[in-house]
């Protein structure tokens, strides 16, 4: 797998800049994250006011937090959000009080099996507060008995922020690329996905003269952000050809892909074909109602096939949703390898077009267009190779507006890339027309 | 298999009462049978006049018989219908004459392989007459040489009788339960089915507040009765969701089920799922054009999927259509076990509903309805169990008006009962709507 | 395989007459060939003027040739078309010139691996000329150095000739039988197919009182002739039920069949069923875009399923498109065996009808039509045989306008012939109606 040194470097640079920011469903950290992404691509940042009704949901109040700590009676700090922004349950209400152990205990989250980890917890839709701590911190708090607890958070009538970039290609048929920006300092889930999405967007912009599909690329807080986006772009989501949710792409473990809801959809076939060609050993995760924002895009009204290619998939790795999902765990090199894979998959998706024939009765006369050997009567082309002539004839046979190039490639054993190249020649000679 | 003692007792009681009655396509015996059933359920008894055109058929004249015998010249009785109503071919015309062996022989039916059995024969649509006898009787008649033959039967412009009970449930979607009342004294075919159908009807009436489907339960003479019913209820038959023909459910042998014409129809899947859950070893009989009244309900204009669960299926047991299919062969306990099985199958059929979503774009907010854990960020529920939360999310994903609960149960490995319970919760919260 | 001696004799007679004729896309040889076929069947010969636009193609100028040779400087003949009409590239322009070896070499075609063979080459759509020679001739020409070359050919504003015969059956549904007449002296490809088609047409005419389908039988030059025919019979081609391209049916090797584009189409199933019944070992060639005129009939606007049964399929035998594909290689006996096979396949295709029921609700009363045993109550017919009663009941069940007799035969294990016989009885009794 070749990769320009510079991309890995760039990814590393943005991992360092973006990792420390405190993100949530809303708030300044999200805006700051989107502004950093603007250094990479000309992202539009949109704001949807708190209280906006989006289908069955309401955009929540904006939440911002300046700091939070737990101190013992001597004033020494037992837990400080300045050290790790996972210490505070996301969307915690403001608190300042003296509490004894029995009162505080239900507000503490920790993980017995990972004593050094700070777990990640949220309480978005039920007003509450809490702390997430390591096992040592938990023990120290218990020993301290009475402690002072402080959360300097604020709810306000603000807005939910998201980023969007539309990259038009030849066809108005759109592919969605969606990542989520609501996770605070965790590197695989979801920062790796945010950074990879930004670089994919940049690469698509440079591919643009050759792009066949259009791309709708969004950076949204998970669930409520995706729902907000759907509610404000209902017609566009309905028309999507397919989509990718990019997340957890930087771990040290095994590649995997979560299938879209239709097992036999081209997007799944294309992902498998690319991973197999690259000789990558991967885990197949069947479609599941647990997951990320594909849950929204796959709902009854949309039914868009959306898949994810992952490296250490969310749910599946030990450090998932903990402070150990950090920059020791996630490496820029892993992300840049995933970038290569996504690039190839998207390139194939992009070329997976559907053509119709112009001349639907009988074969066109290839000869007069210099598309056919002029001296007839010879034998078949050698069987070992699927040569261009074969592809041309098969395309001419199959293209009736119902077969995708990937479908044809599976039927005859040619690659989508070869078929696409020849289909464009036939299109330029007036024999095929692209369904746009 | 638990069963209230009383049901077995009741079944036994009705076996004793109903077994001796001489039934046929029409006549007093059929009416008497239906009146006995009225002790169990409020059956409506309907009469269709002889001569009524029903599709390609005509309701035949009513046939009644008082007695029939064969006597030798000394006046001693060789065969007497008073001992066994199978002795006379059903719909025999009246006869009183002296005959010698050569004349009588073509009118006699017996079974070489079952010398003690009286076979069951009919001549409904060709005016004829005949006797059915044991091998000993056959030999005695031959030895007697000249005999006197008497059949005291009568054809009249009367009517064909059938019983019907409609048990409405929440939905107007109907399931048909059909049994046939035209067989004289044979216990497995068809008396066991008639009695079981009556008790199933009674149980559905007591389930009624919870019934999801409506039930159309009919007691008809086989073929002509089913055809008469179809001809007089054409629109209702067309709209049926599925059906069961209940017959031969009391034998000592193996359970079996005859599939409906669409092998992959839910009714077949549901029957198999129940039999497997109950750990019952059963024979699968593929759909066949030979059979019972499913032949009518499955015809081109109706194409209703109708199955039968049997214990010693008609055609398949040695005593089929003979006098040995009697109360030594059939036991109330067997019927009450079959009753349990039918109850379970019908319960599952009843809950096999189709829901549509109310909120078709994106997920509903389960949290605000207290349907979702409020502290987010945790792991998946443990994989060993399909818990209610899983079912809720899968229902929310699948329900779009095209997936039955049984279909969903097969896809995700939950039971129809669990799915139904949760679907009703989602329905009560305004998230799903039942397709009625 | 039995065959009347006379058919083999007749085939032999026409092989001898037709083999020497110089055929091409157009010209006198084609007309002469069609006139010879008129001795067998009342073929209509049609002419389409040069220059006629047919879809993407144009009917070419008529090409006729009187002779051609290469002589050395001493005037002795090195190559003479009088000996083998394959010596001249078909559609060669007229030439008369002195040439040296370097000039002539690019105009010569020969086959290294088959030094004794004269290859068959054409240059239909690019004005050019050339000779096809054996290896010895090639060497002699090279040794001769300077030679005189003469091609006495002529292009004219004439016409393309084709033959057509329509054999109407009971139904207006048509089956296409197509063969190609454009090959000069080669016996397997395509003369064997032309002769076999003529005899098939004759046999269908004698079957005519019993024919269920109508037959459209055409003798066209390959590709341009088929395209011309499609362009002038567009509506008829669209409506075809299926088709056969008859070619290469007289070789000494193995039988094979090229599937039509829909693998599961009845035509493929029927061919396989006949070949298997006849215990013939055969090669299955999947549909391919390389092939004969099925390429035109299978194009998007028509999508007619067309197959070919072959003996030594084109492309597959060593002597393909050479002078060795001659009357030593091809025997009348082989063609008459292929005739038997085609006869059987077409007979089954012919009976592969689709019926609808007249009485769509419930079973018809078979008894009153003497179609059913009148004494009821007996057992099933013995399982070993699919008897006529079974077929009748299954036909009665299946026939709803969507199931072909072949489809039913596959479902129940009866033969198309038995089903057809019984369907006609049911039709005559007013129970089924044939979809015409």
XYZ file of N, CA and C in Angstrom, chain A residues 263-342:
240
model
N -28.187 -6.884 1.420
C -26.930 -7.637 1.341
C -26.368 -7.663 -0.081
N -27.236 -7.739 -1.077
C -26.773 -7.853 -2.455
C -26.657 -6.517 -3.178
N -26.719 -5.435 -2.429
C -26.589 -4.133 -3.077
C -25.166 -3.963 -3.608
N -25.047 -3.242 -4.715
C -23.730 -3.013 -5.317
C -22.706 -2.487 -4.310
N -23.141 -1.642 -3.381
C -22.128 -1.044 -2.495
C -21.390 -2.123 -1.714
N -22.101 -3.159 -1.295
C -21.444 -4.235 -0.556
C -20.527 -5.039 -1.473
N -21.018 -5.311 -2.654
C -20.197 -6.049 -3.618
C -18.930 -5.280 -3.969
N -19.067 -3.988 -4.132
C -17.904 -3.168 -4.498
C -16.892 -3.135 -3.359
N -17.368 -2.967 -2.141
C -16.442 -2.963 -0.999
C -15.694 -4.298 -0.933
N -16.419 -5.381 -1.056
C -15.761 -6.693 -0.980
C -14.769 -6.878 -2.120
N -15.166 -6.434 -3.310
C -14.265 -6.632 -4.451
C -12.966 -5.856 -4.251
N -13.055 -4.638 -3.712
C -11.839 -3.843 -3.493
C -10.986 -4.462 -2.392
N -11.609 -4.839 -1.291
C -10.828 -5.413 -0.181
C -10.152 -6.706 -0.632
N -10.881 -7.499 -1.412
C -10.274 -8.746 -1.897
C -9.117 -8.462 -2.854
N -9.314 -7.517 -3.755
C -8.225 -7.182 -4.679
C -6.990 -6.689 -3.952
N -7.203 -5.965 -2.843
C -6.072 -5.426 -2.087
C -5.517 -6.480 -1.136
N -6.110 -7.666 -1.184
C -5.610 -8.784 -0.381
C -5.689 -8.488 1.112
N -6.765 -7.786 1.470
C -6.958 -7.422 2.876
C -7.890 -8.435 3.525
N -7.439 -8.940 4.670
C -8.256 -9.851 5.452
C -9.237 -9.009 6.275
N -10.526 -9.253 6.108
C -11.483 -8.362 6.780
C -12.655 -9.143 7.378
N -13.283 -8.501 8.341
C -14.474 -9.070 8.991
C -15.709 -8.460 8.333
N -16.704 -9.276 8.026
C -17.964 -8.750 7.508
C -18.976 -8.651 8.645
N -19.449 -7.464 8.882
C -20.507 -7.260 9.881
C -21.824 -7.084 9.153
N -22.748 -8.023 9.313
C -24.046 -7.851 8.630
C -24.742 -6.588 9.128
N -25.646 -6.099 8.318
C -26.435 -4.930 8.730
C -27.053 -5.170 10.099
N -27.066 -4.146 10.909
C -27.597 -4.259 12.262
C -28.283 -2.938 12.590
N -29.301 -3.021 13.432
C -29.953 -1.764 13.837
C -29.113 -0.984 14.835
N -28.151 -1.652 15.466
C -27.178 -0.902 16.249
C -26.121 -0.402 15.284
N -25.683 0.798 15.484
C -24.660 1.283 14.585
C -24.601 2.786 14.649
N -24.318 3.398 13.525
C -24.160 4.840 13.499
C -25.282 5.460 12.661
N -24.962 6.481 11.911
C -26.022 7.253 11.272
C -26.669 6.563 10.073
N -26.120 5.417 9.637
C -26.837 4.629 8.616
C -28.227 4.270 9.136
N -28.409 4.241 10.448
C -29.749 3.976 11.002
C -30.774 4.982 10.483
N -30.352 6.226 10.362
C -31.279 7.249 9.878
C -31.478 7.130 8.371
N -30.366 6.986 7.651
C -30.437 6.992 6.185
C -31.138 5.733 5.649
N -31.158 4.676 6.468
C -31.789 3.414 6.045
C -33.248 3.318 6.477
N -33.761 4.348 7.143
C -35.131 4.249 7.662
C -36.127 4.197 6.497
N -37.357 3.799 6.827
C -38.373 3.483 5.825
C -38.525 4.526 4.715
N -38.502 5.773 5.104
C -38.754 6.826 4.127
C -37.588 7.051 3.181
N -36.382 6.589 3.595
C -35.193 6.823 2.772
C -34.675 5.521 2.163
N -34.482 4.533 2.998
C -33.942 3.234 2.555
C -32.728 3.399 1.642
N -31.794 4.196 2.083
C -30.534 4.353 1.349
C -29.540 3.310 1.864
N -28.894 2.616 0.964
C -27.889 1.638 1.360
C -26.604 2.352 1.744
N -26.217 2.193 2.996
C -25.061 2.890 3.546
C -24.183 1.867 4.270
N -22.927 1.843 3.957
C -21.992 0.901 4.584
C -20.863 1.659 5.261
N -20.063 0.948 6.059
C -18.879 1.522 6.698
C -17.727 0.541 6.600
N -16.568 1.030 6.216
C -15.361 0.224 6.303
C -14.594 0.732 7.518
N -14.175 -0.182 8.366
C -13.618 0.217 9.660
C -12.304 -0.491 9.928
N -11.529 0.121 10.802
C -10.363 -0.599 11.332
C -10.450 -0.482 12.830
N -10.774 -1.611 13.435
C -11.295 -1.710 14.783
C -12.631 -0.988 14.831
N -13.645 -1.734 14.490
C -14.980 -1.169 14.422
C -15.474 -0.776 15.816
N -16.213 0.339 15.860
C -16.886 0.720 17.109
C -17.620 -0.487 17.681
N -17.730 -0.540 18.987
C -18.288 -1.653 19.781
C -17.268 -2.788 19.975
N -16.346 -2.949 18.996
C -15.608 -4.204 18.942
C -14.237 -4.167 19.607
N -13.722 -2.986 19.945
C -12.366 -2.981 20.529
C -12.440 -2.596 22.001
N -11.458 -3.078 22.747
C -11.490 -2.945 24.215
C -11.567 -1.494 24.670
N -10.897 -0.604 23.943
C -10.796 0.789 24.405
C -11.959 1.643 23.898
N -12.911 1.005 23.233
C -14.078 1.723 22.692
C -14.745 2.566 23.775
N -14.979 3.828 23.455
C -15.653 4.771 24.364
C -14.943 4.892 25.720
N -13.621 4.981 25.618
C -12.837 5.277 26.832
C -11.697 6.221 26.455
N -11.052 6.709 27.501
C -9.913 7.613 27.304
C -8.710 6.892 26.709
N -8.742 5.543 26.695
C -7.622 4.812 26.094
C -7.717 4.775 24.564
N -8.852 5.202 24.026
C -8.963 5.388 22.580
C -8.289 6.730 22.260
N -6.968 6.695 22.344
C -6.221 7.957 22.265
C -5.137 7.877 21.193
N -4.235 8.839 21.223
C -3.220 8.913 20.161
C -2.089 7.904 20.333
N -2.114 7.157 21.432
C -1.224 5.999 21.506
C -1.833 4.829 20.726
N -3.157 4.796 20.764
C -3.878 3.686 20.132
C -4.014 3.905 18.619
N -4.301 5.131 18.249
C -4.576 5.467 16.842
C -3.359 6.135 16.218
N -2.991 5.664 15.036
C -1.816 6.226 14.359
C -2.221 6.812 13.002
N -1.587 7.896 12.645
C -1.845 8.546 11.357
C -1.635 7.557 10.206
N -0.635 6.686 10.355
C -0.351 5.729 9.297
C -1.552 4.800 9.045
N -2.181 4.374 10.130
C -3.370 3.520 9.964
C -4.468 4.265 9.211
N -4.654 5.520 9.577
C -5.706 6.302 8.909
C -5.369 6.482 7.434
N -4.097 6.688 7.147
C -3.764 6.920 5.731
C -3.899 5.614 4.933
N -3.723 4.481 5.565
C -4.005 3.218 4.873
C -5.502 3.059 4.616
N -6.285 3.420 5.601
C -7.736 3.384 5.406
C -8.166 4.367 4.312
N -7.478 5.486 4.266
C -7.740 6.484 3.218
C -7.554 5.859 1.842
N -6.454 5.120 1.670
C -6.222 4.424 0.394
C -7.393 3.513 0.031
N -7.840 2.767 1.015
C -8.931 1.820 0.764
C -10.212 2.574 0.388
N -10.534 3.593 1.170
C -11.745 4.366 0.861
C -11.647 5.004 -0.516
